[in-house]
């Protein structure tokens, strides 16, 4: 009951007029920041950090956490409505969110995103409340070997994502991995793959650059081509009964939403992972577990709910190592951590003891921020949907400009803008050749994390590969990964044999 | 009715005089920024340099030290190569300043092709010296630097030292230790000091040379043990931890400087303006409080030519260190 008392105290802190106002303001700013391509929660929190030195630390963290939180919701909006990931955490939301919007079911996708976010956020904040100290101990057990195993698990969840054509999927993954390797090698500090000695490659290829290229520019080209210029996005008529309908449809996603909440939370608390891998993994798991995996990528409502649930759960999760261990679980929490140090609050195991009003105030406000954002989100759905009423000849230039600005904003380097355009065209062509593009996006996100963990493990163990299976935790995760790879492959070969037998073979070559 | 007006005059006159004085004093300061100032950070978001830049920004803002805002921009590419090149290319620009790490010295040394000569940069002021300590887990039997050297000599490559990237501060200090004591450890690089600290507590590595701020949380919770501080004087947060000098090795001293520098060829008036501005930041209570809680030295202010001389000495020291580690010829 001690926790309960502390939590009540936290609520009391969170509902003081000033903190409540800061929380609401933060959520709204976050929604906007998240919805603007290129402006993610990282930028939002970094820009607003100095402003918070004007209020007490508890108010400041409530405000910034609300921005972080709101951005997780906001990212879904542009992913669904415009087909450009508003933030890196919302890339997986595009996979099914965009097709849904094109089919005139944008409101369903938005409801799925909002409800998923709410459930994910709430479950993870409850876990946070009840099990913070033991979970922090668990996060400590994660060394480089375990991180590597976890990344293998993430790749495994995606093996089925590319569809039936395994060679093309592997090609796509390899392409992503090559892009991920560009820049300075983290272990030796040496430059790698600096094409034509262009200095812009020194900072590597940001994953958002690839994602905006593929889903922003590539999508415009795709839509223009398939429609021969005569684009009519089917409009969503928005009524209360449709919203209710959306809720009913979401029932089929219940299992997925709940499992994504736990998945997102656990990936979030592990240092160095964060909400982006969490949302991609949740998507992969949802697809693998689905009875109808073929409908993913073509407008499956679970494909929106799962990643959105996971990214909110992970954003809450990543606050745990920040507060208890002083290590950021995501780039955004790295900035929040900086803020805490400047406010004179030393993160670490003793923060709960020394500054309970701060920690519990934050936790209390997370519950409220969740409720608040889901309400404004659903209330604004008609407004968001009205974007689709614009004709595509107006919408396309707007999307194009947003892509360019979104690519320029994070690094302020025109080099990245050119890359976006090139990626847009190249991946549009690849798509025409039936290459799946999502695996490339996954690879560029997970590639650097995987490489780092692999090399750290091997350096530390002087090249002993057995270290991955000698450590129990990493061995367990690796076994799970192998299972996840094997299952869909078996399913697929069975499926192929069947269809091959039915059609007497020829189709197998083509697909 | 006349009385108050006389009174008012009595009060007003000196005030007007004061104001006009202030105006002339102000105009003696011929230069003021005419547009927002770019505050370049040669590292990513969330690190030490980033925290400091954002704190300075807020101090400037809160106290109205400047008529124009300072806008922090991270240019982390290539261990600061991107930021250094940017400054070099912006020669003569009066509206850019940059906060440094020691990569200010090491990056140009390791990338001669970068075309950056830091001795041409305009020195503003040194804001702080970040300190380093040698850490082990509190479950370890090692109690002193002597214990440490004995154990590590036995283990050599089986001893895992964690730190930030190769060629960065942690690895240079590790190189110093190796040269000094003649052991050879396995150096495991991690993306940031916080992650290094966590891996020590999780026992995935055996020792680290973390900054105080990175380990303080764990230290206070009794999970890590500092063996020695690589400083000439004891640190306020760790009054019981001996310095390297007390442990018999006064040459084992290493700092990371945090200084403000501007592009080459900045006008003298602008340089004077920024020196004065950052001196005010340096003297502010907020800055000094931050230094005290973060375990860094902010006692001595160096500016202009003094800072340039300091840079020259430090650059030479780093060149030697990098050569000793075989990272440059």
Short mmCIF file of N, CA and C in Angstrom, two decimals, chain A residues 10 40 109 114 125 153 168 204-205 210 257 262 264 299 310 336 357 463:
data_model
loop_
_atom_site.label_atom_id
_atom_site.label_comp_id
_atom_site.label_asym_id
_atom_site.label_seq_id
_atom_site.Cartn_x
_atom_site.Cartn_y
_atom_site.Cartn_z
N UNK A 10 1.42 11.45 -5.84
CA UNK A 10 1.83 11.84 -7.18
C UNK A 10 0.68 12.48 -7.94
N UNK A 40 10.63 15.48 -34.58
CA UNK A 40 10.17 14.42 -33.70
C UNK A 40 10.23 14.87 -32.26
N UNK A 109 -8.24 4.00 -38.79
CA UNK A 109 -6.82 3.93 -38.46
C UNK A 109 -6.49 4.88 -37.32
N UNK A 114 -5.10 5.85 -31.67
CA UNK A 114 -5.35 6.52 -30.40
C UNK A 114 -5.62 5.51 -29.29
N UNK A 125 2.54 2.39 -17.82
CA UNK A 125 2.71 3.25 -16.64
C UNK A 125 2.30 2.47 -15.37
N UNK A 153 16.22 -11.17 -32.46
CA UNK A 153 14.79 -11.41 -32.29
C UNK A 153 14.00 -10.42 -33.13
N UNK A 168 14.32 -11.51 -52.59
CA UNK A 168 14.14 -10.07 -52.70
C UNK A 168 14.10 -9.43 -51.31
N UNK A 204 26.72 9.70 -41.42
CA UNK A 204 25.93 8.50 -41.67
C UNK A 204 24.64 8.82 -42.39
N UNK A 205 23.87 7.78 -42.68
CA UNK A 205 22.58 8.00 -43.30
C UNK A 205 21.52 7.82 -42.24
N UNK A 210 15.96 7.85 -45.07
CA UNK A 210 15.50 6.74 -45.90
C UNK A 210 13.97 6.60 -45.83
N UNK A 257 -2.88 -5.72 -29.20
CA UNK A 257 -2.63 -4.47 -28.48
C UNK A 257 -2.01 -4.77 -27.13
N UNK A 262 3.17 -4.93 -23.66
CA UNK A 262 4.25 -5.54 -22.87
C UNK A 262 5.56 -5.52 -23.65
N UNK A 264 6.48 -3.50 -26.06
CA UNK A 264 6.98 -2.12 -26.15
C UNK A 264 7.62 -1.69 -24.84
N UNK A 299 -3.68 -2.61 -45.38
CA UNK A 299 -4.74 -1.92 -44.66
C UNK A 299 -5.36 -2.78 -43.58
N UNK A 310 2.91 -0.04 -29.13
CA UNK A 310 4.26 -0.31 -28.67
C UNK A 310 5.08 0.96 -28.51
N UNK A 336 16.06 14.55 -21.76
CA UNK A 336 15.38 14.72 -20.47
C UNK A 336 16.37 14.52 -19.33
N UNK A 357 8.67 13.30 -4.55
CA UNK A 357 7.64 14.20 -5.13
C UNK A 357 7.87 14.35 -6.62
N UNK A 463 36.81 -12.40 -29.05
CA UNK A 463 36.46 -13.18 -30.23
C UNK A 463 35.78 -14.51 -29.97
#
